[in-house]
Amino acid sequence: MLAFISRRVLATIPVMGVVAIVIFLLLRLTPGDPAAIIAGDSATEAQIMQIRARLGLDQPIYIQFFSWIWRLLQGDLGISIISNIPVSTMIAQRLEPTLALATTTIIFAVFVAVPLGVIAAWRQGTLTDRGIMIFCVMGFSVPVFVMGYLWIYGISINLRWLPVQGYRPIANGFGPFFERLILPTLTLSVIYIALIARITRASMLEILDEDYIRTARAKGLTETRVLLVHALRNAAVPIVTIIGIGVALLISGVVVTESVFNLPGLGRLTVDAVLARDYPVIQGVILIFAFLYVLVNLAIDLSYTILDPRIRY
Amino acid sequence: MTVDTQTADAAVPVSKPGNAIWRQASRNPGVIIGGSVLLLMTLIAIFAPFLGTVDPVNIDPISRLKKPLTDWFLGTDAFGRDIYSRIIYGARISLIVGAGAAVLSIGIGLFIGLISGYFRMVDAIVMRVMDGLMAIPGILLAIALVSLSGASLLTVMVAITIPEIPRVVRLVRSVVLSIREEPYVEAAISIGTPLPLILIRHVMPNTFAPLIVQGTYICASAMLTEAILSFLGAGIPPEIPTWGNIMAEGRVYFQIAPWIILFPGIFLSLTVLGVNVLGDGLRDTLDPRLAKRV
């Protein structure tokens, strides 16, 4: 068991290594001189040289890479070209809205999607099942930002029930904080609900065919008990796996949702950095997001043994 | 056309059951409905000059922010441009980006996947690279690529394609790994068939059904990503009418002119929905193994 955990943790190192190489090469392999792109059209040759020196672009490429990695390992993500603030400080300042939105979305989506999927599988082929599946394919098809504007238009502008946009830190009181998270959560969770509900249904359908489900029903257990204790528990592994894989979808959605609802989180930081061509910040944020994704999936892999005692490493 | 199919039949003998599956696919309600929506949008895109009422880039400051169903069918934007005409022309870009990203990612992914699935040494390295690429959220990678290489139709297409490649590689590789153990591949090796011929003639045809299904999903997600990139300001240059650009320009006026976002949003959602439904229908008939899983 301990050997498995350490092996699995070690396996994340090459993945993060590749992520680092890809992010590093992104700046070096894209056509054009990055220093000139950062400096803008009206920059003089001296200014471009200055930026090149500051980014270390005048060094040989392998030296650039290893000195960047060396600083990364010490927790140094570099300094923003625009604001001159360390990237790690900027990320720390923007972490709260993003984590808050991601957490509420995952909780809400799982609590809605798993029952939907279970009901769809239980009522397979009926109108209920069809309805849930149609909702899912529609959830995949409506762009996240269009969904956001529909919520804003219906709930905030027409009904005036909730604030249109903005964010209040949790330190300023839970009420205003939560109020401003409701619509972003509803917006972001639709696609996630669609994804989880589909997998839950598929996984449940497979389990409901098993002999032990027939046995459970034959011995007179209530349908709820058969579904929740006998079927759902055994269907859990694919569901939890898709929750982890869906984190990539969630991160992309966070970037868009934060822009729609004006939340000062990591997603907005990324978009602002991209538009300003603030390369150290772009590198840092992508690295952090990829790291979070790898961590979540590591945690999920490790949770398999708890979810399904048949899995032994 | 008939000559083409005949030579194709001669090269790769298509057995009767294969044809039966295609016939079955063409009767699947998802394929029919999704296919019709896609066909309709393609026709709209092709005949845009005849369907559009005015020039989509024509600026008319007097008639700015006009409501829909007045003199302007779907209203006008902040520059007085006709939303209906802009949407009709925007269909072209969305479909080109969707189809382009699907073809590109499948072409590249098929090549890498075939090589990677067949050669163990290459496989170890390629799959680590793919794992790393998959850990980077697609939209972040795409906006970074677009902003650094300068926005154009081509860079947007390439930027959307790159994050999709790992999934195609994994799919192709998993098919190759199971097919390379088949007796007919062994037979081909034993009679001295050159390796490229084995891969192209005996292994590759097995990847077509799952790839067609995967291709429709990539097409759907590429159209969404294109709109998101434009919306975030890192997409196709704003002077070109695309659904994403129309919506991006409508952001500021959303409270007073919601139709600027609503109508392109409906068109985009309908098209993506059509492609997704088509994909689900194809998956159910062409690839029953995948259908069981998702």
Coordinates of C-alpha atoms in Angstrom, one line a residue, chain B residues 5 11 54 70 73 100 102 110 117 122 132 157 166 176 189 200 219 233 250 258 270:
Chain B
T5 CA -15.9 3.7 -54.4
A11 CA -8.2 -2.0 -52.0
V54 CA -27.0 43.8 -45.9
T70 CA -38.3 45.8 -36.2
F73 CA -34.9 41.0 -38.1
G100 CA -10.6 22.2 -39.4
A102 CA -11.4 18.0 -36.1
L110 CA -3.8 9.2 -35.9
G117 CA 1.0 2.0 -30.4
V122 CA 8.5 5.5 -28.7
G132 CA 1.7 16.3 -19.5
M157 CA -7.5 26.7 -35.4
P166 CA -3.7 13.8 -26.7
V176 CA -3.6 -0.4 -32.2
I189 CA 3.9 -10.0 -40.8
I200 CA -2.0 1.6 -43.1
C219 CA -15.8 19.6 -33.9
G233 CA -10.5 38.8 -26.4
G250 CA -22.3 42.7 -27.0
P258 CA -29.3 41.4 -24.6
L270 CA -28.0 24.8 -31.8

